[in-house]
Amino acid sequence: MNFSMLFIAPKLFRIQHTSTIMSRQYSILCLNGGGFRGGIQIGALLEFAKTVGTSNFASVFTDGMYGVSIGAILVAGLAFGCTIDEIADFARTHFSFHSILDHPNLGSLVHFRETLGFDNGEKIHACLKQIFQSKGLDLDTLTIGDASVPLNIVATDLSRTKLVLFGPHVGLWDAIRASFSLPFVFTPHTIRGRVFVDGSVLCKQTLKLVKPEHRTKAIGFFLVDNRPLTEVTPSEFVSAVMRCHATTDVLRIKSKYPQNVVLLHESTVGMLDPEPDVEYMLTKGAELYRLFLSESRL
């Protein structure tokens, strides 16, 4: 008996197992929303980049990218040539309340009945404009159709009470701005006379927007917060109701496509956390993606 095989075989199995996961051809990327918790998605995507050997995802997800809310911001950057490493660097310097959001003040409170939101998105626009300028691009003139891969940004159309995937001729900033317009936090966004708010109002996970025959080519990185309700306060109660809907939807699609959904379970970082710990989120995301790999079957 060759006793050396007792030690070699387990290592060989691990290599083959990882190789099988790496060779699975994902050509569609799906991201959901979650505010600052999107840092966890970035961490998972950084780890994913190691398995595919590139941080330029425009060369990987050639059949398209789908994003809603923070996910829309991320896929927009990726579809226009930003690497996931560059996006992670952006998160390290800009993922804080004061960097991209206006604090409510007396003026915003007085005019809330007219504006229906405390923030008009100008800080986020300035940040994204700077990123796109570094790529030699003008955020204000780009359209969705200018992306290097099919780009699908999701928003909720209040004028017609339905979910919308913006077409190629819609301005990129308009689509992003509509998609992250969280009700009562950001002012609604109007495009061609129609009023839009955050796509997450109607879309908790974007894999369902991919045609069924193409879903096995997709990989979704979906944030989930399924912590139980422990404190019955108005804010916690409302948050728990919203979590329940989102979690149920994500777990349902995970059960149908276990090899195509990465569950990003995390319950300590808030969607609008004033000072989110970015390094923690990046580390946590990487950890959760490695867990997905270890649980994936051959």
PDB file of C-alpha atoms in Angstrom:
ATOM      1  CA  MET A   1       0.000   0.000   0.000  1.00  0.00           C
ATOM      2  CA  ASN A   2       1.274   3.452  -0.899  1.00  0.00           C
ATOM      3  CA  PHE A   3       0.838   5.341   2.386  1.00  0.00           C
ATOM      4  CA  SER A   4       1.813   8.623   0.762  1.00  0.00           C
ATOM      5  CA  MET A   5      -1.558   8.606  -1.000  1.00  0.00           C
ATOM      6  CA  LEU A   6      -3.262   8.976   2.380  1.00  0.00           C
ATOM      7  CA  PHE A   7      -1.772  12.446   2.552  1.00  0.00           C
ATOM      8  CA  ILE A   8      -1.830  13.339  -1.125  1.00  0.00           C
ATOM      9  CA  ALA A   9      -5.407  12.302  -1.902  1.00  0.00           C
ATOM     10  CA  PRO A  10      -7.173  14.815   0.387  1.00  0.00           C
ATOM     11  CA  LYS A  11      -5.051  17.629  -1.033  1.00  0.00           C
ATOM     12  CA  LEU A  12      -5.742  16.422  -4.563  1.00  0.00           C
ATOM     13  CA  PHE A  13      -9.477  16.369  -3.851  1.00  0.00           C
ATOM     14  CA  ARG A  14      -9.385  19.925  -2.541  1.00  0.00           C
ATOM     15  CA  ILE A  15      -7.513  21.095  -5.634  1.00  0.00           C
ATOM     16  CA  GLN A  16      -9.951  19.323  -7.958  1.00  0.00           C
ATOM     17  CA  HIS A  17     -12.934  20.659  -6.020  1.00  0.00           C
ATOM     18  CA  THR A  18     -11.686  24.238  -6.193  1.00  0.00           C
ATOM     19  CA  SER A  19     -10.781  23.773  -9.846  1.00  0.00           C
ATOM     20  CA  THR A  20     -14.313  22.627 -10.628  1.00  0.00           C
ATOM     21  CA  ILE A  21     -15.800  25.687  -8.943  1.00  0.00           C
ATOM     22  CA  MET A  22     -13.362  27.990 -10.719  1.00  0.00           C
ATOM     23  CA  SER A  23     -14.065  26.446 -14.111  1.00  0.00           C
ATOM     24  CA  ARG A  24     -17.817  26.919 -13.785  1.00  0.00           C
ATOM     25  CA  GLN A  25     -18.607  29.563 -16.376  1.00  0.00           C
ATOM     26  CA  TYR A  26     -20.417  32.488 -14.835  1.00  0.00           C
ATOM     27  CA  SER A  27     -21.047  35.131 -17.482  1.00  0.00           C
ATOM     28  CA  ILE A  28     -23.826  37.142 -15.798  1.00  0.00           C
ATOM     29  CA  LEU A  29     -23.465  39.138 -12.566  1.00  0.00           C
ATOM     30  CA  CYS A  30     -26.421  39.952 -10.302  1.00  0.00           C
ATOM     31  CA  LEU A  31     -26.313  42.266  -7.276  1.00  0.00           C
ATOM     32  CA  ASN A  32     -29.069  43.392  -4.935  1.00  0.00           C
ATOM     33  CA  GLY A  33     -29.366  46.457  -2.714  1.00  0.00           C
ATOM     34  CA  GLY A  34     -28.349  47.170   0.856  1.00  0.00           C
ATOM     35  CA  GLY A  35     -26.893  50.656   1.261  1.00  0.00           C
ATOM     36  CA  PHE A  36     -23.490  50.743   2.896  1.00  0.00           C
ATOM     37  CA  ARG A  37     -23.759  46.969   3.329  1.00  0.00           C
ATOM     38  CA  GLY A  38     -22.693  46.852  -0.306  1.00  0.00           C
ATOM     39  CA  GLY A  39     -19.174  46.790   1.113  1.00  0.00           C
ATOM     40  CA  ILE A  40     -19.814  43.113   1.869  1.00  0.00           C
ATOM     41  CA  GLN A  41     -20.597  42.522  -1.801  1.00  0.00           C
ATOM     42  CA  ILE A  42     -17.344  44.228  -2.740  1.00  0.00           C
ATOM     43  CA  GLY A  43     -15.419  41.950  -0.377  1.00  0.00           C
ATOM     44  CA  ALA A  44     -17.036  38.865  -1.892  1.00  0.00           C
ATOM     45  CA  LEU A  45     -16.284  40.109  -5.402  1.00  0.00           C
ATOM     46  CA  LEU A  46     -12.642  40.706  -4.474  1.00  0.00           C
ATOM     47  CA  GLU A  47     -12.441  37.061  -3.441  1.00  0.00           C
ATOM     48  CA  PHE A  48     -14.279  35.983  -6.589  1.00  0.00           C
ATOM     49  CA  ALA A  49     -11.664  37.848  -8.646  1.00  0.00           C
ATOM     50  CA  LYS A  50      -9.010  35.526  -7.240  1.00  0.00           C
ATOM     51  CA  THR A  51     -10.849  32.471  -8.568  1.00  0.00           C
ATOM     52  CA  VAL A  52     -11.260  33.864 -12.087  1.00  0.00           C
ATOM     53  CA  GLY A  53      -7.802  35.407 -12.262  1.00  0.00           C
ATOM     54  CA  THR A  54      -8.851  38.963 -13.091  1.00  0.00           C
ATOM     55  CA  SER A  55     -10.360  41.981 -11.360  1.00  0.00           C
ATOM     56  CA  ASN A  56     -11.659  43.361 -14.663  1.00  0.00           C
ATOM     57  CA  PHE A  57     -15.148  41.899 -14.605  1.00  0.00           C
ATOM     58  CA  ALA A  58     -16.148  43.374 -17.963  1.00  0.00           C
ATOM     59  CA  SER A  59     -14.089  40.540 -19.453  1.00  0.00           C
ATOM     60  CA  VAL A  60     -15.845  37.945 -17.276  1.00  0.00           C
ATOM     61  CA  PHE A  61     -19.528  38.888 -17.256  1.00  0.00           C
ATOM     62  CA  THR A  62     -19.841  39.282 -20.994  1.00  0.00           C
ATOM     63  CA  ASP A  63     -23.525  38.286 -21.057  1.00  0.00           C
ATOM     64  CA  GLY A  64     -24.553  41.094 -18.749  1.00  0.00           C
ATOM     65  CA  MET A  65     -24.696  42.681 -15.321  1.00  0.00           C
ATOM     66  CA  TYR A  66     -27.809  43.379 -13.237  1.00  0.00           C
ATOM     67  CA  GLY A  67     -27.905  45.747 -10.279  1.00  0.00           C
ATOM     68  CA  VAL A  68     -30.328  47.557  -8.036  1.00  0.00           C
ATOM     69  CA  SER A  69     -29.615  50.413  -5.591  1.00  0.00           C
ATOM     70  CA  ILE A  70     -26.019  50.066  -4.329  1.00  0.00           C
ATOM     71  CA  GLY A  71     -25.773  47.092  -6.670  1.00  0.00           C
ATOM     72  CA  ALA A  72     -26.594  49.406  -9.578  1.00  0.00           C
ATOM     73  CA  ILE A  73     -23.715  51.703  -8.631  1.00  0.00           C
ATOM     74  CA  LEU A  74     -21.322  48.760  -8.456  1.00  0.00           C
ATOM     75  CA  VAL A  75     -22.291  47.149 -11.766  1.00  0.00           C
ATOM     76  CA  ALA A  76     -22.228  50.525 -13.507  1.00  0.00           C
ATOM     77  CA  GLY A  77     -18.615  51.011 -12.483  1.00  0.00           C
ATOM     78  CA  LEU A  78     -17.672  47.463 -13.441  1.00  0.00           C
ATOM     79  CA  ALA A  79     -19.447  47.624 -16.808  1.00  0.00           C
ATOM     80  CA  PHE A  80     -17.513  50.765 -17.718  1.00  0.00           C
ATOM     81  CA  GLY A  81     -14.097  49.310 -16.966  1.00  0.00           C
ATOM     82  CA  CYS A  82     -13.491  49.914 -13.269  1.00  0.00           C
ATOM     83  CA  THR A  83     -11.785  46.973 -11.614  1.00  0.00           C
ATOM     84  CA  ILE A  84     -13.138  45.562  -8.386  1.00  0.00           C
ATOM     85  CA  ASP A  85      -9.874  46.619  -6.710  1.00  0.00           C
ATOM     86  CA  GLU A  86     -10.514  50.222  -7.735  1.00  0.00           C
ATOM     87  CA  ILE A  87     -14.061  50.028  -6.424  1.00  0.00           C
ATOM     88  CA  ALA A  88     -12.772  48.633  -3.118  1.00  0.00           C
ATOM     89  CA  ASP A  89     -10.370  51.577  -2.838  1.00  0.00           C
ATOM     90  CA  PHE A  90     -13.310  53.916  -3.450  1.00  0.00           C
ATOM     91  CA  ALA A  91     -15.266  52.204  -0.676  1.00  0.00           C
ATOM     92  CA  ARG A  92     -12.393  52.607   1.762  1.00  0.00           C
ATOM     93  CA  THR A  93     -12.374  56.381   1.270  1.00  0.00           C
ATOM     94  CA  HIS A  94     -16.035  57.173   0.584  1.00  0.00           C
ATOM     95  CA  PHE A  95     -18.232  54.635   2.394  1.00  0.00           C
ATOM     96  CA  SER A  96     -19.388  56.899   5.206  1.00  0.00           C
ATOM     97  CA  PHE A  97     -22.515  58.926   5.836  1.00  0.00           C
ATOM     98  CA  HIS A  98     -20.824  62.323   5.659  1.00  0.00           C
ATOM     99  CA  SER A  99     -18.954  61.490   2.440  1.00  0.00           C
ATOM    100  CA  ILE A 100     -21.939  60.697   0.266  1.00  0.00           C
ATOM    101  CA  LEU A 101     -25.037  61.880   2.136  1.00  0.00           C
ATOM    102  CA  ASP A 102     -26.306  65.216   3.381  1.00  0.00           C
ATOM    103  CA  HIS A 103     -27.295  65.263   7.026  1.00  0.00           C
ATOM    104  CA  PRO A 104     -30.903  66.335   7.564  1.00  0.00           C
ATOM    105  CA  ASN A 105     -31.089  69.985   8.606  1.00  0.00           C
ATOM    106  CA  LEU A 106     -33.777  72.533   9.331  1.00  0.00           C
ATOM    107  CA  GLY A 107     -34.060  73.464   5.670  1.00  0.00           C
ATOM    108  CA  SER A 108     -34.506  69.884   4.488  1.00  0.00           C
ATOM    109  CA  LEU A 109     -37.086  69.290   7.218  1.00  0.00           C
ATOM    110  CA  VAL A 110     -39.047  72.412   6.294  1.00  0.00           C
ATOM    111  CA  HIS A 111     -39.145  71.462   2.619  1.00  0.00           C
ATOM    112  CA  PHE A 112     -39.642  67.741   3.123  1.00  0.00           C
ATOM    113  CA  ARG A 113     -43.305  67.875   2.092  1.00  0.00           C
ATOM    114  CA  GLU A 114     -42.250  69.230  -1.296  1.00  0.00           C
ATOM    115  CA  THR A 115     -39.029  67.261  -1.834  1.00  0.00           C
ATOM    116  CA  LEU A 116     -40.105  63.937  -0.234  1.00  0.00           C
ATOM    117  CA  GLY A 117     -36.486  63.275   0.695  1.00  0.00           C
ATOM    118  CA  PHE A 118     -33.542  64.725   2.618  1.00  0.00           C
ATOM    119  CA  ASP A 119     -30.831  64.188  -0.001  1.00  0.00           C
ATOM    120  CA  ASN A 120     -30.776  64.981  -3.717  1.00  0.00           C
ATOM    121  CA  GLY A 121     -27.876  62.687  -4.579  1.00  0.00           C
ATOM    122  CA  GLU A 122     -25.404  65.461  -5.424  1.00  0.00           C
ATOM    123  CA  LYS A 123     -22.604  64.045  -3.258  1.00  0.00           C
ATOM    124  CA  ILE A 124     -22.913  60.604  -4.815  1.00  0.00           C
ATOM    125  CA  HIS A 125     -22.968  62.209  -8.254  1.00  0.00           C
ATOM    126  CA  ALA A 126     -19.747  64.100  -7.500  1.00  0.00           C
ATOM    127  CA  CYS A 127     -18.014  60.926  -6.278  1.00  0.00           C
ATOM    128  CA  LEU A 128     -19.057  58.866  -9.288  1.00  0.00           C
ATOM    129  CA  LYS A 129     -18.199  61.652 -11.719  1.00  0.00           C
ATOM    130  CA  GLN A 130     -14.674  61.674 -10.339  1.00  0.00           C
ATOM    131  CA  ILE A 131     -14.358  57.901 -10.757  1.00  0.00           C
ATOM    132  CA  PHE A 132     -15.555  57.985 -14.352  1.00  0.00           C
ATOM    133  CA  GLN A 133     -13.274  60.921 -15.147  1.00  0.00           C
ATOM    134  CA  SER A 134     -10.334  58.773 -14.039  1.00  0.00           C
ATOM    135  CA  LYS A 135     -11.340  56.440 -16.880  1.00  0.00           C
ATOM    136  CA  GLY A 136     -11.580  59.304 -19.361  1.00  0.00           C
ATOM    137  CA  LEU A 137     -15.391  59.187 -19.290  1.00  0.00           C
ATOM    138  CA  ASP A 138     -18.045  61.809 -18.619  1.00  0.00           C
ATOM    139  CA  LEU A 139     -20.773  60.426 -16.365  1.00  0.00           C
ATOM    140  CA  ASP A 140     -23.206  63.112 -17.493  1.00  0.00           C
ATOM    141  CA  THR A 141     -23.085  62.172 -21.177  1.00  0.00           C
ATOM    142  CA  LEU A 142     -22.914  58.379 -20.949  1.00  0.00           C
ATOM    143  CA  THR A 143     -25.917  56.181 -21.669  1.00  0.00           C
ATOM    144  CA  ILE A 144     -26.537  52.635 -20.500  1.00  0.00           C
ATOM    145  CA  GLY A 145     -25.881  51.434 -24.034  1.00  0.00           C
ATOM    146  CA  ASP A 146     -22.327  52.802 -23.886  1.00  0.00           C
ATOM    147  CA  ALA A 147     -21.295  50.080 -21.424  1.00  0.00           C
ATOM    148  CA  SER A 148     -18.894  47.409 -22.639  1.00  0.00           C
ATOM    149  CA  VAL A 149     -21.318  44.639 -21.600  1.00  0.00           C
ATOM    150  CA  PRO A 150     -25.137  44.518 -21.440  1.00  0.00           C
ATOM    151  CA  LEU A 151     -25.969  46.665 -18.404  1.00  0.00           C
ATOM    152  CA  ASN A 152     -29.277  46.264 -16.596  1.00  0.00           C
ATOM    153  CA  ILE A 153     -30.159  48.838 -13.938  1.00  0.00           C
ATOM    154  CA  VAL A 154     -33.388  48.404 -12.002  1.00  0.00           C
ATOM    155  CA  ALA A 155     -35.716  51.029 -10.525  1.00  0.00           C
ATOM    156  CA  THR A 156     -39.302  51.283  -9.324  1.00  0.00           C
ATOM    157  CA  ASP A 157     -41.581  53.365 -11.551  1.00  0.00           C
ATOM    158  CA  LEU A 158     -44.157  54.957  -9.240  1.00  0.00           C
ATOM    159  CA  SER A 159     -45.980  56.578 -12.149  1.00  0.00           C
ATOM    160  CA  ARG A 160     -46.847  53.169 -13.563  1.00  0.00           C
ATOM    161  CA  THR A 161     -46.438  51.081 -10.381  1.00  0.00           C
ATOM    162  CA  LYS A 162     -44.014  48.611 -11.896  1.00  0.00           C
ATOM    163  CA  LEU A 163     -40.405  47.502 -11.962  1.00  0.00           C
ATOM    164  CA  VAL A 164     -38.284  48.928 -14.776  1.00  0.00           C
ATOM    165  CA  LEU A 165     -35.096  47.833 -16.503  1.00  0.00           C
ATOM    166  CA  PHE A 166     -33.763  50.939 -18.209  1.00  0.00           C
ATOM    167  CA  GLY A 167     -33.101  50.775 -21.937  1.00  0.00           C
ATOM    168  CA  PRO A 168     -29.822  51.563 -23.706  1.00  0.00           C
ATOM    169  CA  HIS A 169     -30.723  55.174 -24.535  1.00  0.00           C
ATOM    170  CA  VAL A 170     -31.368  56.231 -20.927  1.00  0.00           C
ATOM    171  CA  GLY A 171     -28.641  58.351 -19.353  1.00  0.00           C
ATOM    172  CA  LEU A 172     -26.376  56.345 -17.065  1.00  0.00           C
ATOM    173  CA  TRP A 173     -26.610  58.843 -14.210  1.00  0.00           C
ATOM    174  CA  ASP A 174     -30.399  59.044 -14.535  1.00  0.00           C
ATOM    175  CA  ALA A 175     -30.653  55.265 -14.228  1.00  0.00           C
ATOM    176  CA  ILE A 176     -28.285  55.064 -11.255  1.00  0.00           C
ATOM    177  CA  ARG A 177     -29.955  57.993  -9.501  1.00  0.00           C
ATOM    178  CA  ALA A 178     -33.387  56.424  -9.913  1.00  0.00           C
ATOM    179  CA  SER A 179     -32.203  53.014  -8.744  1.00  0.00           C
ATOM    180  CA  PHE A 180     -30.756  54.179  -5.397  1.00  0.00           C
ATOM    181  CA  SER A 181     -33.540  56.662  -4.553  1.00  0.00           C
ATOM    182  CA  LEU A 182     -34.460  55.132  -1.210  1.00  0.00           C
ATOM    183  CA  PRO A 183     -37.853  56.606  -0.259  1.00  0.00           C
ATOM    184  CA  PHE A 184     -37.749  59.436   2.303  1.00  0.00           C
ATOM    185  CA  VAL A 185     -33.931  59.426   2.325  1.00  0.00           C
ATOM    186  CA  PHE A 186     -33.327  60.491  -1.278  1.00  0.00           C
ATOM    187  CA  THR A 187     -35.678  62.662  -3.271  1.00  0.00           C
ATOM    188  CA  PRO A 188     -37.519  60.731  -6.002  1.00  0.00           C
ATOM    189  CA  HIS A 189     -35.998  61.018  -9.459  1.00  0.00           C
ATOM    190  CA  THR A 190     -37.978  62.098 -12.508  1.00  0.00           C
ATOM    191  CA  ILE A 191     -37.139  60.868 -16.008  1.00  0.00           C
ATOM    192  CA  ARG A 192     -39.262  62.014 -18.936  1.00  0.00           C
ATOM    193  CA  GLY A 193     -42.116  62.926 -16.635  1.00  0.00           C
ATOM    194  CA  ARG A 194     -42.155  59.626 -14.760  1.00  0.00           C
ATOM    195  CA  VAL A 195     -41.283  59.368 -11.057  1.00  0.00           C
ATOM    196  CA  PHE A 196     -38.826  56.711  -9.915  1.00  0.00           C
ATOM    197  CA  VAL A 197     -37.645  55.429  -6.534  1.00  0.00           C
ATOM    198  CA  ASP A 198     -35.272  52.713  -5.348  1.00  0.00           C
ATOM    199  CA  GLY A 199     -35.534  49.501  -7.348  1.00  0.00           C
ATOM    200  CA  SER A 200     -35.322  47.525  -4.105  1.00  0.00           C
ATOM    201  CA  VAL A 201     -38.891  48.545  -3.314  1.00  0.00           C
ATOM    202  CA  LEU A 202     -40.026  45.911  -5.814  1.00  0.00           C
ATOM    203  CA  CYS A 203     -36.871  43.895  -6.475  1.00  0.00           C
ATOM    204  CA  LYS A 204     -35.107  42.149  -3.588  1.00  0.00           C
ATOM    205  CA  GLN A 205     -32.867  40.025  -5.798  1.00  0.00           C
ATOM    206  CA  THR A 206     -31.985  40.499  -9.451  1.00  0.00           C
ATOM    207  CA  LEU A 207     -31.505  36.892 -10.560  1.00  0.00           C
ATOM    208  CA  LYS A 208     -35.251  36.731 -11.179  1.00  0.00           C
ATOM    209  CA  LEU A 209     -34.777  39.323 -13.941  1.00  0.00           C
ATOM    210  CA  VAL A 210     -32.495  36.993 -15.882  1.00  0.00           C
ATOM    211  CA  LYS A 211     -34.281  34.761 -18.382  1.00  0.00           C
ATOM    212  CA  PRO A 212     -34.772  31.291 -16.808  1.00  0.00           C
ATOM    213  CA  GLU A 213     -32.763  29.574 -19.536  1.00  0.00           C
ATOM    214  CA  HIS A 214     -29.751  31.785 -18.734  1.00  0.00           C
ATOM    215  CA  ARG A 215     -29.812  31.659 -14.932  1.00  0.00           C
ATOM    216  CA  THR A 216     -27.318  28.815 -14.644  1.00  0.00           C
ATOM    217  CA  LYS A 217     -24.769  31.154 -16.257  1.00  0.00           C
ATOM    218  CA  ALA A 218     -25.372  33.805 -13.600  1.00  0.00           C
ATOM    219  CA  ILE A 219     -23.954  34.362 -10.156  1.00  0.00           C
ATOM    220  CA  GLY A 220     -25.779  36.524  -7.643  1.00  0.00           C
ATOM    221  CA  PHE A 221     -24.164  38.121  -4.606  1.00  0.00           C
ATOM    222  CA  PHE A 222     -27.155  38.834  -2.392  1.00  0.00           C
ATOM    223  CA  LEU A 223     -27.092  40.596   0.966  1.00  0.00           C
ATOM    224  CA  VAL A 224     -29.269  38.957   3.616  1.00  0.00           C
ATOM    225  CA  ASP A 225     -30.080  40.153   7.127  1.00  0.00           C
ATOM    226  CA  ASN A 226     -32.274  37.594   8.859  1.00  0.00           C
ATOM    227  CA  ARG A 227     -31.664  38.536  12.463  1.00  0.00           C
ATOM    228  CA  PRO A 228     -34.750  38.052  14.646  1.00  0.00           C
ATOM    229  CA  LEU A 229     -36.791  40.915  16.042  1.00  0.00           C
ATOM    230  CA  THR A 230     -35.508  41.389  19.595  1.00  0.00           C
ATOM    231  CA  GLU A 231     -36.520  44.960  20.349  1.00  0.00           C
ATOM    232  CA  VAL A 232     -40.055  46.096  19.565  1.00  0.00           C
ATOM    233  CA  THR A 233     -39.492  49.723  18.634  1.00  0.00           C
ATOM    234  CA  PRO A 234     -41.149  51.421  15.646  1.00  0.00           C
ATOM    235  CA  SER A 235     -37.918  51.541  13.630  1.00  0.00           C
ATOM    236  CA  GLU A 236     -36.958  47.947  14.434  1.00  0.00           C
ATOM    237  CA  PHE A 237     -40.467  46.745  13.657  1.00  0.00           C
ATOM    238  CA  VAL A 238     -40.487  48.391  10.219  1.00  0.00           C
ATOM    239  CA  SER A 239     -36.959  47.137   9.547  1.00  0.00           C
ATOM    240  CA  ALA A 240     -37.953  43.583  10.501  1.00  0.00           C
ATOM    241  CA  VAL A 241     -40.928  43.671   8.137  1.00  0.00           C
ATOM    242  CA  MET A 242     -38.679  44.780   5.256  1.00  0.00           C
ATOM    243  CA  ARG A 243     -36.027  42.188   6.133  1.00  0.00           C
ATOM    244  CA  CYS A 244     -38.628  39.441   6.160  1.00  0.00           C
ATOM    245  CA  HIS A 245     -39.698  40.137   2.582  1.00  0.00           C
ATOM    246  CA  ALA A 246     -36.166  40.469   1.264  1.00  0.00           C
ATOM    247  CA  THR A 247     -34.825  37.413   3.080  1.00  0.00           C
ATOM    248  CA  THR A 248     -37.697  35.203   1.941  1.00  0.00           C
ATOM    249  CA  ASP A 249     -37.193  36.220  -1.680  1.00  0.00           C
ATOM    250  CA  VAL A 250     -33.442  35.627  -1.606  1.00  0.00           C
ATOM    251  CA  LEU A 251     -33.693  32.265   0.172  1.00  0.00           C
ATOM    252  CA  ARG A 252     -36.332  31.129  -2.311  1.00  0.00           C
ATOM    253  CA  ILE A 253     -34.095  31.815  -5.304  1.00  0.00           C
ATOM    254  CA  LYS A 254     -31.134  30.242  -3.478  1.00  0.00           C
ATOM    255  CA  SER A 255     -33.102  27.011  -3.051  1.00  0.00           C
ATOM    256  CA  LYS A 256     -33.733  26.904  -6.805  1.00  0.00           C
ATOM    257  CA  TYR A 257     -30.210  27.841  -7.865  1.00  0.00           C
ATOM    258  CA  PRO A 258     -27.824  26.844  -5.046  1.00  0.00           C
ATOM    259  CA  GLN A 259     -24.751  27.022  -7.293  1.00  0.00           C
ATOM    260  CA  ASN A 260     -25.673  30.484  -8.539  1.00  0.00           C
ATOM    261  CA  VAL A 261     -26.487  32.438  -5.383  1.00  0.00           C
ATOM    262  CA  VAL A 262     -23.908  33.575  -2.848  1.00  0.00           C
ATOM    263  CA  LEU A 263     -25.687  34.366   0.418  1.00  0.00           C
ATOM    264  CA  LEU A 264     -24.070  37.308   2.173  1.00  0.00           C
ATOM    265  CA  HIS A 265     -25.440  36.889   5.687  1.00  0.00           C
ATOM    266  CA  GLU A 266     -24.556  39.795   7.982  1.00  0.00           C
ATOM    267  CA  SER A 267     -26.559  41.537  10.685  1.00  0.00           C
ATOM    268  CA  THR A 268     -24.314  44.086  12.405  1.00  0.00           C
ATOM    269  CA  VAL A 269     -23.843  46.676   9.652  1.00  0.00           C
ATOM    270  CA  GLY A 270     -26.796  48.969   9.008  1.00  0.00           C
ATOM    271  CA  MET A 271     -27.942  50.050   5.565  1.00  0.00           C
ATOM    272  CA  LEU A 272     -27.331  53.684   6.548  1.00  0.00           C
ATOM    273  CA  ASP A 273     -24.682  53.064   9.196  1.00  0.00           C
ATOM    274  CA  PRO A 274     -23.075  56.482   9.958  1.00  0.00           C
ATOM    275  CA  GLU A 275     -19.555  55.045  10.108  1.00  0.00           C
ATOM    276  CA  PRO A 276     -19.500  51.536   8.622  1.00  0.00           C
ATOM    277  CA  ASP A 277     -16.349  49.509   9.178  1.00  0.00           C
ATOM    278  CA  VAL A 278     -15.275  49.040   5.568  1.00  0.00           C
ATOM    279  CA  GLU A 279     -12.370  46.679   6.254  1.00  0.00           C
ATOM    280  CA  TYR A 280     -14.669  44.472   8.317  1.00  0.00           C
ATOM    281  CA  MET A 281     -17.183  44.361   5.457  1.00  0.00           C
ATOM    282  CA  LEU A 282     -14.528  43.520   2.877  1.00  0.00           C
ATOM    283  CA  THR A 283     -13.168  40.752   5.086  1.00  0.00           C
ATOM    284  CA  LYS A 284     -16.643  39.435   5.866  1.00  0.00           C
ATOM    285  CA  GLY A 285     -17.604  39.380   2.198  1.00  0.00           C
ATOM    286  CA  ALA A 286     -14.474  37.419   1.294  1.00  0.00           C
ATOM    287  CA  GLU A 287     -15.190  34.974   4.111  1.00  0.00           C
ATOM    288  CA  LEU A 288     -18.766  34.427   2.934  1.00  0.00           C
ATOM    289  CA  TYR A 289     -17.666  33.800  -0.639  1.00  0.00           C
ATOM    290  CA  ARG A 290     -15.159  31.211   0.569  1.00  0.00           C
ATOM    291  CA  LEU A 291     -17.999  29.599   2.511  1.00  0.00           C
ATOM    292  CA  PHE A 292     -20.027  29.455  -0.704  1.00  0.00           C
ATOM    293  CA  LEU A 293     -17.121  27.698  -2.421  1.00  0.00           C
ATOM    294  CA  SER A 294     -16.754  25.173   0.378  1.00  0.00           C
ATOM    295  CA  GLU A 295     -20.466  24.371   0.353  1.00  0.00           C
ATOM    296  CA  SER A 296     -20.770  24.077  -3.418  1.00  0.00           C
ATOM    297  CA  ARG A 297     -21.109  20.535  -4.659  1.00  0.00           C
ATOM    298  CA  LEU A 298     -19.051  19.031  -7.430  1.00  0.00           C
TER     299      LEU A 298
END
